[in-house]
Coordinates of C-alpha atoms and ligand atoms in Angstrom, one line a residue:
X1 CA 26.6 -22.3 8.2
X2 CA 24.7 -20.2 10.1
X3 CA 21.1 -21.8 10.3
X4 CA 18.2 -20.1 11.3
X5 CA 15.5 -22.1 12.1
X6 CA 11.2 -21.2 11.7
X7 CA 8.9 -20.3 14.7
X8 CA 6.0 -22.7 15.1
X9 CA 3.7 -23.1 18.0
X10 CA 6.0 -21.3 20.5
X11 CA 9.2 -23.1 18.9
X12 CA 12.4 -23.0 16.4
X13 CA 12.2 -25.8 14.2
X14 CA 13.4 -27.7 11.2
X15 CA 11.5 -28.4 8.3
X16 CA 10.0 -31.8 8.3
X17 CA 11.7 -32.2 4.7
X18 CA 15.0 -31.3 6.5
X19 CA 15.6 -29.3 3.8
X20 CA 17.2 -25.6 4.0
X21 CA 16.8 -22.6 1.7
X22 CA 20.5 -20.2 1.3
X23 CA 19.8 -16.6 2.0
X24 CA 21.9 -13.9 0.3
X25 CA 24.0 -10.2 0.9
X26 CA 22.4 -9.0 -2.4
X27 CA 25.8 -6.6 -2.3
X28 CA 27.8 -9.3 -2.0
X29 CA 26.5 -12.3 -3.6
X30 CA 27.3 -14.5 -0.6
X31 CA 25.5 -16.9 1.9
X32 CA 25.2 -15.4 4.9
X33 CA 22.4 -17.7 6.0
X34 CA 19.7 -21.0 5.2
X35 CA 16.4 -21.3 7.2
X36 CA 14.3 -23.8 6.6
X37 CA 12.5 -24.6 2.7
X38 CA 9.2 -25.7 3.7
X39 CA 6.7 -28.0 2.8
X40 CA 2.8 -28.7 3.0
X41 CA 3.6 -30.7 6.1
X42 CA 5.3 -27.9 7.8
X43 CA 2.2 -25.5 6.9
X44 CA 0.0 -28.2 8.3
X45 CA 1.8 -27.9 12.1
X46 CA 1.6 -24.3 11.8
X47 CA -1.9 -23.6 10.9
X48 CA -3.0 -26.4 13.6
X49 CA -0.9 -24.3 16.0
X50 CA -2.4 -21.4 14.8
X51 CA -5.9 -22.8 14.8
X52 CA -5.6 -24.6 18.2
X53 CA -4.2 -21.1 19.9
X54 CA -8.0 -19.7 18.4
X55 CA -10.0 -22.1 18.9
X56 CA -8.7 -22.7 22.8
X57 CA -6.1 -21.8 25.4
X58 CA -5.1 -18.5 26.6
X59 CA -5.7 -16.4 23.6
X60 CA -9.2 -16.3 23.0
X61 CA -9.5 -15.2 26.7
X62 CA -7.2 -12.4 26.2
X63 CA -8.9 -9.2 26.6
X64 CA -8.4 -6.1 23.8
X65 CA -6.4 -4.8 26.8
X66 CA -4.2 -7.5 27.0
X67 CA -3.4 -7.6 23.4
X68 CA -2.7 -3.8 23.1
X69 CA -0.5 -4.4 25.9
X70 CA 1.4 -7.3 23.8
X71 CA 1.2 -5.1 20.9
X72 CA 3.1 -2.4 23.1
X73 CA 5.7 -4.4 24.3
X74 CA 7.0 -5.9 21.2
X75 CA 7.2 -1.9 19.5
X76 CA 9.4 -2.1 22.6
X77 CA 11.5 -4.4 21.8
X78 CA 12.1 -3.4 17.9
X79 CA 12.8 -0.2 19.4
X80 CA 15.3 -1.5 21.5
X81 CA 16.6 -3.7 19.0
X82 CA 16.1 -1.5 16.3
X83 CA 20.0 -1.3 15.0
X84 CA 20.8 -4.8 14.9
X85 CA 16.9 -5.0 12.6
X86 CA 18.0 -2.4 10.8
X87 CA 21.3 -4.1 10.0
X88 CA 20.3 -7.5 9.4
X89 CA 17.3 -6.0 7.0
X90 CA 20.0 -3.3 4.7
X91 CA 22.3 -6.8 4.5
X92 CA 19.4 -9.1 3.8
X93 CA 18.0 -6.6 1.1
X94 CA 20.8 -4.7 0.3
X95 CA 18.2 -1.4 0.8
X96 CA 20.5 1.8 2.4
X97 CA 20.8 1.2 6.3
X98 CA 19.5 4.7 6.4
X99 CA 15.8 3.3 4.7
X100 CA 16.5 0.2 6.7
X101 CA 16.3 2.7 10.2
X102 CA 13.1 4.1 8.8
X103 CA 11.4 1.2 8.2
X104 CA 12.2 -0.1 11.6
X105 CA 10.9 2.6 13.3
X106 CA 7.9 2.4 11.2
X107 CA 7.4 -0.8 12.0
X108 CA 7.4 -0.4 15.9
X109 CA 4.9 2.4 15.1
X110 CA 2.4 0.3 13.6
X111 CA 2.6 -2.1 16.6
X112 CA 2.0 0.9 18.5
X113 CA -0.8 2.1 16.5
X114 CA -2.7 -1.1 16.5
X115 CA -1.9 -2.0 20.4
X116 CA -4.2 1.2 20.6
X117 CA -6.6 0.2 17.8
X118 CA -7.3 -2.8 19.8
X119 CA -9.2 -1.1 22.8
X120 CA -11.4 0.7 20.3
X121 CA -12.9 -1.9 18.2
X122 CA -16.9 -1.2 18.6
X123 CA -19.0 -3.1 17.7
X124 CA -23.1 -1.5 16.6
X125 CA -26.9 -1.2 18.2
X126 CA -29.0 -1.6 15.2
X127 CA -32.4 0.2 15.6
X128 CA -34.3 -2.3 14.8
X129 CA -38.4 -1.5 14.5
X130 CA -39.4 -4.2 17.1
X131 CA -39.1 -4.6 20.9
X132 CA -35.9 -5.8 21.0
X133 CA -32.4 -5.0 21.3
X134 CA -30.2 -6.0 18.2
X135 CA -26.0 -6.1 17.7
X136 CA -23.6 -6.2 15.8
X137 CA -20.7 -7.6 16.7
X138 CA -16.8 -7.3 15.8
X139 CA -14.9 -10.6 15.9
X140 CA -12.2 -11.7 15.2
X141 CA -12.2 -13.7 11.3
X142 CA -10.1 -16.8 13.1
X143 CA -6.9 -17.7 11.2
X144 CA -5.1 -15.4 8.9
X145 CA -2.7 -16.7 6.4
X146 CA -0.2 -13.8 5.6
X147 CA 2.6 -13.9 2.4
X148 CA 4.8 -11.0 2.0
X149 CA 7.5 -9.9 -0.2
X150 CA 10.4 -9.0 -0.1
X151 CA 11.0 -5.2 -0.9
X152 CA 9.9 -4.2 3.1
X153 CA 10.2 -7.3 4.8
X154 CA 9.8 -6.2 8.6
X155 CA 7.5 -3.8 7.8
X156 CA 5.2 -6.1 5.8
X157 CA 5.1 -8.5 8.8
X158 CA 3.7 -5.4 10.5
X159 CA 1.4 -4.1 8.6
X160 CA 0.1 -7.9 8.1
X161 CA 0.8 -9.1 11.7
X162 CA -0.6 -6.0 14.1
X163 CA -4.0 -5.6 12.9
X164 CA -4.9 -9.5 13.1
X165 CA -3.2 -9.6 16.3
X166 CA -5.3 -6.5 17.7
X167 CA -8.6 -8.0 16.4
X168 CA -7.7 -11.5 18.1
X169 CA -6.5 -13.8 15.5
X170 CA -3.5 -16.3 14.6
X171 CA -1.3 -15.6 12.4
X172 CA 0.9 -17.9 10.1
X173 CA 3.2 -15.6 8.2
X174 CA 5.5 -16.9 5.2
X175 CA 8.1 -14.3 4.5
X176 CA 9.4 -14.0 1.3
X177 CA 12.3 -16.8 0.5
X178 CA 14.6 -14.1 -0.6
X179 CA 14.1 -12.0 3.2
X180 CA 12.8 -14.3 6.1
X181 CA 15.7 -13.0 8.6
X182 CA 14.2 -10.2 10.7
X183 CA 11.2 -11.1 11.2
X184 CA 12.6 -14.5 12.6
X185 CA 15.4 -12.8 14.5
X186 CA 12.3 -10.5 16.0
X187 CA 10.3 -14.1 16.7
X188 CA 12.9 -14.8 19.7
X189 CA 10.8 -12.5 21.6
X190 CA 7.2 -13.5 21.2
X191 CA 7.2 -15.6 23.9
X192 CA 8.9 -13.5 26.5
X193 CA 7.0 -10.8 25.2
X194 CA 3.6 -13.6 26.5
X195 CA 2.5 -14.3 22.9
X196 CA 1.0 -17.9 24.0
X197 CA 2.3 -20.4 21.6
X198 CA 0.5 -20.7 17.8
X199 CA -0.5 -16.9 17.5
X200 CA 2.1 -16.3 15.8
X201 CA 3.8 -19.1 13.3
X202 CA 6.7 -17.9 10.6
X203 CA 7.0 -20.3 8.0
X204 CA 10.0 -19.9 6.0
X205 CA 10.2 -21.1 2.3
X206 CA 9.4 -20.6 -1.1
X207 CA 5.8 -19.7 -2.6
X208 CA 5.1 -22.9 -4.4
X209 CA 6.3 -24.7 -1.8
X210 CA 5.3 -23.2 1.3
X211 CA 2.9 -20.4 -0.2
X212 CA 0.2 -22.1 -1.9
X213 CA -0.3 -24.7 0.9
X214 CA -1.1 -21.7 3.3
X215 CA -3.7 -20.4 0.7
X216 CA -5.4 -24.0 0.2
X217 CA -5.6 -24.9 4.0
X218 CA -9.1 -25.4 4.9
X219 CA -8.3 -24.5 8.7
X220 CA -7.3 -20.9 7.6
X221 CA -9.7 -18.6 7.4
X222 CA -8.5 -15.3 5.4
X223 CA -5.4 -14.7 3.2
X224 CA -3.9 -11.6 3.0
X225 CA -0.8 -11.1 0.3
X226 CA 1.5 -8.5 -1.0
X227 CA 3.2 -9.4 -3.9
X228 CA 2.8 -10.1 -8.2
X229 CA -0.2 -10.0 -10.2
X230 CA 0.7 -13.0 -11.5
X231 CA 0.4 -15.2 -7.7
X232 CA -2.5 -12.7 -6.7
X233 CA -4.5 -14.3 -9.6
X234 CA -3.3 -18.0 -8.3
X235 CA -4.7 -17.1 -4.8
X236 CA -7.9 -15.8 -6.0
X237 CA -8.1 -19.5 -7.5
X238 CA -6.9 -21.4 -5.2
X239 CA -8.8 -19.5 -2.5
X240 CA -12.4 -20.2 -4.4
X241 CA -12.4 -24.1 -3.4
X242 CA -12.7 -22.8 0.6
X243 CA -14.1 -20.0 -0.2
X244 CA -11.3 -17.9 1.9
X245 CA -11.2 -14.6 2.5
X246 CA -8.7 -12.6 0.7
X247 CA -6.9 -9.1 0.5
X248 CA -4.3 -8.3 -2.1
X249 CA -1.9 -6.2 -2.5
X250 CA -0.3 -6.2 -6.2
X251 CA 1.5 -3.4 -7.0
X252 CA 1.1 -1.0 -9.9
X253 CA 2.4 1.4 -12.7
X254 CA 1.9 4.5 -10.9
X255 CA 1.8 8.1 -12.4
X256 CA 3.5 10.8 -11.6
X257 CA 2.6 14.2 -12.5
X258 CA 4.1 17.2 -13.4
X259 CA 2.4 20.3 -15.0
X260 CA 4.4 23.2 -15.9
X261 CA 3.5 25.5 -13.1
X262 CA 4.8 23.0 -10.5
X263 CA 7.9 24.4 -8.5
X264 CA 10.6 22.9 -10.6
X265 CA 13.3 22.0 -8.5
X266 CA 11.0 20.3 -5.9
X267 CA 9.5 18.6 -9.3
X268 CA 12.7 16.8 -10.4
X269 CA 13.2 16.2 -6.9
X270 CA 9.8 14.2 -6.4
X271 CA 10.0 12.8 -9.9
X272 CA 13.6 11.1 -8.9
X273 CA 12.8 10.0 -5.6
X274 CA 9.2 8.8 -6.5
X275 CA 11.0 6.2 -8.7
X276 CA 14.6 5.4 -7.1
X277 CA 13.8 5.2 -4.0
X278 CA 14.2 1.5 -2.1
X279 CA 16.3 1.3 -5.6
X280 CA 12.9 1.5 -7.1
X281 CA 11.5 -1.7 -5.3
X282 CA 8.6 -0.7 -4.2
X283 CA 5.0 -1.5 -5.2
X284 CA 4.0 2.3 -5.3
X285 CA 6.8 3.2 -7.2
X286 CA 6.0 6.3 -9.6
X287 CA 7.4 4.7 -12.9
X288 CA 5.9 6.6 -15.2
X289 CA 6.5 9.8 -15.0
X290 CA 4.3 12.2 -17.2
X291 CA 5.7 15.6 -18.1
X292 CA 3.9 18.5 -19.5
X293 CA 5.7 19.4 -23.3
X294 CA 5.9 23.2 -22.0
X295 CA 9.0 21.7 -19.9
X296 CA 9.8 18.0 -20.9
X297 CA 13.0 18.8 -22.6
X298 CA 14.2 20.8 -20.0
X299 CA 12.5 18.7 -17.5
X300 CA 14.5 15.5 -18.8
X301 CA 17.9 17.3 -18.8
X302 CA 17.3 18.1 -14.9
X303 CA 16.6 14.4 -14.1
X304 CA 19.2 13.2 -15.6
X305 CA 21.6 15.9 -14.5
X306 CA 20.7 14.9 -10.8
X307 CA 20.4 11.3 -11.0
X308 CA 24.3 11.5 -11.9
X309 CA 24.6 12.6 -8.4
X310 CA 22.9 9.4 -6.9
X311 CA 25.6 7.3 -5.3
X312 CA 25.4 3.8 -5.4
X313 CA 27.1 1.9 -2.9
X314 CA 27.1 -0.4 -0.1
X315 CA 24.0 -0.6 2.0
X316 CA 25.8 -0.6 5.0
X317 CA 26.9 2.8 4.2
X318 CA 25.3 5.8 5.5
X319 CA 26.1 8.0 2.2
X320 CA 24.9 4.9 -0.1
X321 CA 21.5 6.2 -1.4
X322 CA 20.9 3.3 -3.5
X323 CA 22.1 -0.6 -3.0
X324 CA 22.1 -3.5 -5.1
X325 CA 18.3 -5.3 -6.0
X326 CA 17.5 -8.0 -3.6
X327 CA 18.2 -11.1 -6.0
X328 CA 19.7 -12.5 -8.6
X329 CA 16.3 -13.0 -10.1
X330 CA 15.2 -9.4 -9.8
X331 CA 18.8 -8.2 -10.9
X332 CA 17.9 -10.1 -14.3
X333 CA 14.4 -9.2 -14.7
X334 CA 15.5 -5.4 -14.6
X335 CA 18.3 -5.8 -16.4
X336 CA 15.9 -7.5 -19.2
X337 CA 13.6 -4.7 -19.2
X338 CA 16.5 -2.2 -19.5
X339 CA 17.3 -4.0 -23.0
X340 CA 13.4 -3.9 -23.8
X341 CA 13.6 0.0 -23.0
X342 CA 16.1 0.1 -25.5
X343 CA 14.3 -0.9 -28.3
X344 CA 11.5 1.7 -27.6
X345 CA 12.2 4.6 -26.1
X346 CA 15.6 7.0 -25.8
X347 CA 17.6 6.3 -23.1
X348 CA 18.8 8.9 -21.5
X349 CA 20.4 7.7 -17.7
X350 CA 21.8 4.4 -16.9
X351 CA 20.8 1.5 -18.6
X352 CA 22.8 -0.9 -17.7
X353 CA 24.5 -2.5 -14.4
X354 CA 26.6 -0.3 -12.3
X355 CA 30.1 -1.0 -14.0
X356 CA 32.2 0.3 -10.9
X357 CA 31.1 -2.8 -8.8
X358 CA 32.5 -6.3 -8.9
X359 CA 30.2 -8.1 -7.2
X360 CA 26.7 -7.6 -5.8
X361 CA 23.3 -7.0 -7.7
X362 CA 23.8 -3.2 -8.6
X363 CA 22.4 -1.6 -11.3
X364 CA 22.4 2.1 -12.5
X365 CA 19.4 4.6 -12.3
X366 CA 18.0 4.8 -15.5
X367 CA 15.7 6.7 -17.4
X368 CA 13.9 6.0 -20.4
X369 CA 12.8 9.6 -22.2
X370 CA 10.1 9.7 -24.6
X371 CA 8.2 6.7 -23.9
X372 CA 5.0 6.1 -25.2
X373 CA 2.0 4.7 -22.7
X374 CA 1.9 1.6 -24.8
X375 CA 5.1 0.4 -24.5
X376 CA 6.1 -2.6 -22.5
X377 CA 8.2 0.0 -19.9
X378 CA 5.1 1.4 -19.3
X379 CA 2.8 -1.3 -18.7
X380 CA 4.4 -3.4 -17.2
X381 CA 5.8 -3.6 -13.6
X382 CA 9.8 -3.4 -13.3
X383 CA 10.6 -3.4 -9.8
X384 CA 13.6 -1.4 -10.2
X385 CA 15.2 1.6 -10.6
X386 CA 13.5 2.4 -14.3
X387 CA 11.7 5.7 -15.2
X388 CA 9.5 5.9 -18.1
X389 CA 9.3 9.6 -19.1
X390 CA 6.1 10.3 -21.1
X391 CA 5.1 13.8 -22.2
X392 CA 1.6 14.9 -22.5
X393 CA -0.8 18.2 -23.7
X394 CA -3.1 19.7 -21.1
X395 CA -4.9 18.2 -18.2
X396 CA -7.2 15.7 -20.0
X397 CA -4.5 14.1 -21.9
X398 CA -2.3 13.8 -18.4
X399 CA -5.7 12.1 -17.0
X400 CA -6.4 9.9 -19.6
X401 CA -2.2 8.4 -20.1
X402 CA -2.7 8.3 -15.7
X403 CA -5.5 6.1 -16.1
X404 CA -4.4 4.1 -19.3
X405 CA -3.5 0.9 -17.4
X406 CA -4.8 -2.0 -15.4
X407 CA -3.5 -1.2 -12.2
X408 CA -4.4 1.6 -9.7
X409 CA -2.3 1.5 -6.6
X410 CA -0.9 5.3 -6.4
X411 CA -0.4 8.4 -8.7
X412 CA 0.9 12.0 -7.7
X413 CA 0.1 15.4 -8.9
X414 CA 2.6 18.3 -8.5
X415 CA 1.3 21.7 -9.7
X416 CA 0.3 25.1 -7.9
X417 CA -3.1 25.2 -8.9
X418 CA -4.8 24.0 -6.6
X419 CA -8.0 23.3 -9.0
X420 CA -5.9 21.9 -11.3
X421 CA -4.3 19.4 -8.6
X422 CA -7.7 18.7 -7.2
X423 CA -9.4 17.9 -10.8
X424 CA -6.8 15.2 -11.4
X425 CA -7.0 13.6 -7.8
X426 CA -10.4 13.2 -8.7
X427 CA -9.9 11.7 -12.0
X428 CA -7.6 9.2 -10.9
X429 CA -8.4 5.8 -10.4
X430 CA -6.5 4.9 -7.6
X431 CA -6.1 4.2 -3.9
X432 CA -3.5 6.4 -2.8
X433 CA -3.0 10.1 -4.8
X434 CA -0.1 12.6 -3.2
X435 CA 0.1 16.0 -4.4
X436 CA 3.2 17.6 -4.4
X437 CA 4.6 14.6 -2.9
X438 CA 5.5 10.7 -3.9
X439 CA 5.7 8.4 -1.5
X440 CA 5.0 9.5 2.5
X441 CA 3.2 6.7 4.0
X442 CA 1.3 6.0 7.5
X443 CA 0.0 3.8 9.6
X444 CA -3.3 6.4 10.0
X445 CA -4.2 6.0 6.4
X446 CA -5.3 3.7 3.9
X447 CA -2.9 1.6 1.9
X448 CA -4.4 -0.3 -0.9
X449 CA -5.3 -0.2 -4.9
X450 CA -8.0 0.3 -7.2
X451 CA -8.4 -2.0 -10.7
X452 CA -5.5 -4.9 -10.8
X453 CA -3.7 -4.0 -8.3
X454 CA -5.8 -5.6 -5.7
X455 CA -8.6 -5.2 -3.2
X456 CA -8.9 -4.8 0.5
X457 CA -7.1 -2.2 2.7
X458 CA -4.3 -2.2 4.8
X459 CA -3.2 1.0 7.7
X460 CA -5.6 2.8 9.5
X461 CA -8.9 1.5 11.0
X462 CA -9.2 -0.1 7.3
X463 CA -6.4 -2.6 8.3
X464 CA -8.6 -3.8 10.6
X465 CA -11.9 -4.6 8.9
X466 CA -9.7 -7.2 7.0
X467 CA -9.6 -9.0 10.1
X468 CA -13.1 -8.9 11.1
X469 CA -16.3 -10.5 11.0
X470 CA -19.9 -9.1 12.1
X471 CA -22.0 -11.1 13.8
X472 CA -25.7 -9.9 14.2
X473 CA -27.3 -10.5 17.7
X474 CA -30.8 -10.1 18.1
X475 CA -32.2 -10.3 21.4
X476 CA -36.4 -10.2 22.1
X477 CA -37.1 -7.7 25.2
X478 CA -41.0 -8.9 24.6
X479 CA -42.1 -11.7 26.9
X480 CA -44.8 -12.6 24.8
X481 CA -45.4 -15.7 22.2
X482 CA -44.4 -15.0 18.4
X483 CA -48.7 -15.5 18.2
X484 CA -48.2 -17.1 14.8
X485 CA -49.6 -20.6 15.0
Ligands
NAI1 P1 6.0 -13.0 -5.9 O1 4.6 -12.5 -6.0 O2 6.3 -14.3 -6.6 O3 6.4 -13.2 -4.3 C1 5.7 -12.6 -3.3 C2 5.4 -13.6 -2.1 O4 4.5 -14.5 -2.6 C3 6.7 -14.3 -1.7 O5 6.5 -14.6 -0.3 C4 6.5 -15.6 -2.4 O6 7.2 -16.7 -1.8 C5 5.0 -15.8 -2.4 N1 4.5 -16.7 -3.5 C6 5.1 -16.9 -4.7 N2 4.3 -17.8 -5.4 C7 3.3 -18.2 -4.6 C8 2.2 -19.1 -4.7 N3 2.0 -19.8 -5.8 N4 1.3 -19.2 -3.7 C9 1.5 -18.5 -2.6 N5 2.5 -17.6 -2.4 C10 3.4 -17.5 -3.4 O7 7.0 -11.9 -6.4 P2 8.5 -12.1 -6.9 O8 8.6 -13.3 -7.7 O9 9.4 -12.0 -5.7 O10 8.7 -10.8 -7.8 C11 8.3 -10.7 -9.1 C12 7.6 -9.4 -9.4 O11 6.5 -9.3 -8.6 C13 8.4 -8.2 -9.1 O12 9.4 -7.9 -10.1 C14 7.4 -7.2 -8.9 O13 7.0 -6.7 -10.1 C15 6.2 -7.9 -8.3 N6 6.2 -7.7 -6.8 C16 5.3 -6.8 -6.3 C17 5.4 -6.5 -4.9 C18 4.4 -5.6 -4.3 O14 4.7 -5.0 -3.3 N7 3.2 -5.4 -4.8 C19 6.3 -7.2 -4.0 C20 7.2 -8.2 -4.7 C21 7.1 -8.4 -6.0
MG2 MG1 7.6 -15.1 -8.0

């Protein structure tokens, strides 16, 4: 078996509970790995690695020069290594090799953009009304405790791991159980690359398991997640008795928006790939899709016409534009809320598991037409390749299904009138709007929701603040006494 062992304090080890978690081909249902199924006593080593690496050694004397250099080197090395990454990750996750490339390079670009960030992290005069000269400065928070899923697993070790690195602190990272092999296989270079030992620590296991204890160390200072509602609401908790720092990322119900007078072809387009994209794994996913009555009908016949034209296949090859889900457990969860789709709105694509294939977690594009805002396939959050088509009258009803639910990660607007498209950006509660788009993201802007689906800001300068803290200096340019007593 191949075993693949965690990186703690500059090293590949076991878990103390000898234990080992298997890893899946999604595509093929098969083993292909086991790295280590943590416990509390594992997290324990790691975050006195990490602390120890802040709180002395090398690291803390590292200049923001020196870490944008580190930061450099190992976009470097992904780029270097960026076929065998991309391989391991479309096997691991069973996403299309050609979105596993694109992710890859993505993630070597935000090393690349925060290796710059890191030189230009200013701190503040504050004009004070006295005779003095008062800061503020940036530092970093001190030990950051990051959990990530599993739907962009390199990638989500980037956008957690470069901003804490460029603001100075240590990391402990659990990857999701389902996904922890690239960002281990990328872990062989830290040290080469002159990461001292503890700044970065990859804990592998599951979230009770090896999650939770992360969360309720006292020795970490900020916890940054990606992942369910359901084990965002635990870390709030959980977090409260150390009174940790926390950003969350939760995922959402996202609209998408079509009025009439958008360009139709580019519509159905955008409508399709805001939803099956990643085979509809990601937390930005457009999955409900609101369509002006003027052209639902005809509007429904298109999506459905195309998505026959979606070929599902193996990951590994470079025509597959949609592999298997990542699990066993996902593969069931969509495969229940296909069933519940059934019983309350009309299906009109897919529905069921891709019958063609023998083996693997595939399951067919689908499309629920005439779905109504209330029902479960639009409220809740699928995961998976599952469109919820809703139609709507006018511009106030469009705004008012858009914002009828308790999350607010991302929503797009496709018409040509520019008013129009402008009104509703407004309206919208969420983080992210595209218009005429679904989707493009970058490391230059920010990435976070509104309502339930979280707090705090990932990308851009944004990232960053998540990792610092402000200290106020105040220093007394008068040489007289205070005069008080
Ligand atoms: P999850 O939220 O359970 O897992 C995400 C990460 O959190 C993993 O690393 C997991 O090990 C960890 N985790 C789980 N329980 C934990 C705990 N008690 N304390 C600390 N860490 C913990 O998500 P799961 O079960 O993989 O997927 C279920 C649903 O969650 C999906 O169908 C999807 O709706 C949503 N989800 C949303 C994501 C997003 O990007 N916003 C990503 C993954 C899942
Ligand atoms: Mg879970």
């Amino acid at each position: 078996m191949n075993r693949v062992r965690m990186y703690i304090n500059g090293n590949f080890v076991e878990s103390g509970g000898k234990a080992w978690l298997p890893v899946y081909d999604p595509s093929t249902e098969e083993v292909i790995a086991e790295v280590p199924d943590s416990i509390a006593a594992d997290v324990d080593l790691a975050v006195k690695a990490a602390r120890a690496a802040f709180d002395q050694g090398a690291w803390p004397q590292t200049t923001p020069q020196d870490r944008g250099r580190l930061l450099f080197k190992l976009a470097d090395v992904i780029r270097r290594q960026s076929a065998q990454l991309a391989e391991l990750e479309s096997r691991n996750t069973g996403k299309p090799i050609v979105e596993a490339e694109f992710d890859v390079t993505d993630t070597a670009t935000c090393f690349e953009y925060y290796g710059g960030i890191a030189t230009k992290i200013m701190g503040y005069v504050n004009p004070v009304p006295d005779n003095a000269l008062s800061l503020s400065l940036r530092e970093p928070v001190g030990v950051a405790g990051q959990i990530i899923p599993w739907n962009y697993p390199l990638l989500m070790a980037a956008w957690k791991l470069a901003p804490a690195l460029a603001a100075g602190c240590t990391c402990v990272l659990k990857p999701a159980e389902q996904t922890p092999l690239t960002i281990l296989e990328l872990a062989g270079s830290f040290q080469e690359i002159g990461f001292p030992p503890g700044v970065i620590n990859i804990v592998t296991g599951f979230g009770d398991t090896a999650g939770a204890p992360i969360v309720a160390h006292p020795d970490v200072d900020k916890v940054a997640f990606t992942g369910s509602a359901a084990v965002g609401k635990l870390i709030l908790r959980s977090a409260a008795d150390s009174i940790k720092r926390v950003a969350l990322e939760l995922g959402g119900k996202s609209p998408n928006i079509f009025f009439a007078d958008s360009d139709f072809e580019a519509a159905v387009d955008g409508a399709l790939f805001g939803v099956f994209i990643n085979q509809g794994e990601v937390c930005s996913a457009g999955s409900r899709i609101l369509v002006e009555r003027s052209i639902y009908s005809k509007f429904v016949d298109a999506m459905v016409e195309k998505t026959r034209t979606i070929k599902l296949g193996p990951p590994l090859s470079r025509d597959t534009k949609m592999g298997p889900l990542v699990s066993k457990e996902q593969y069931e969860r969509v495969r229940s809320y296909q069933e519940i789709g059934k019983g309350e709105a009309r299906l009109v694509a897919g529905g069921g598991r891709l019958q063609s294939a023998d083996r693997g977690y595939y399951v067919e594009p689908t499309i629920f037409a005439d779905v109504n805002n209330n029902h479960r396939i639009a409220r809740e959050e699928v995961f998976g390749p599952v469109a919820a088509v809703i139609p709507f009258e006018g511009e106030t009803e469009a705004i008012r299904i858009a914002n009828d639910t308790p999350y607010g990660l991302a929503a797009a607007v496709w018409s040509r009138d520019i008013f129009r498209a402008l009104r509703v950006v407004k309206a919208v509660r969420a983080g992210i709007v595209w218009v005429n788009h679904m989707q493009p993201t970058y490391v230059e802007a920010p990435w976070g929701g509104y309502k339930q689906s979280g707090f705090g800001r990932e990308l851009g300068p944004w990232g960053i603040e998540e990792y610092l803290e402000t200290k106020q200096v105040h220093i007394n340019l008068s040489e007289q006494p205070i005069g008080w007593y």
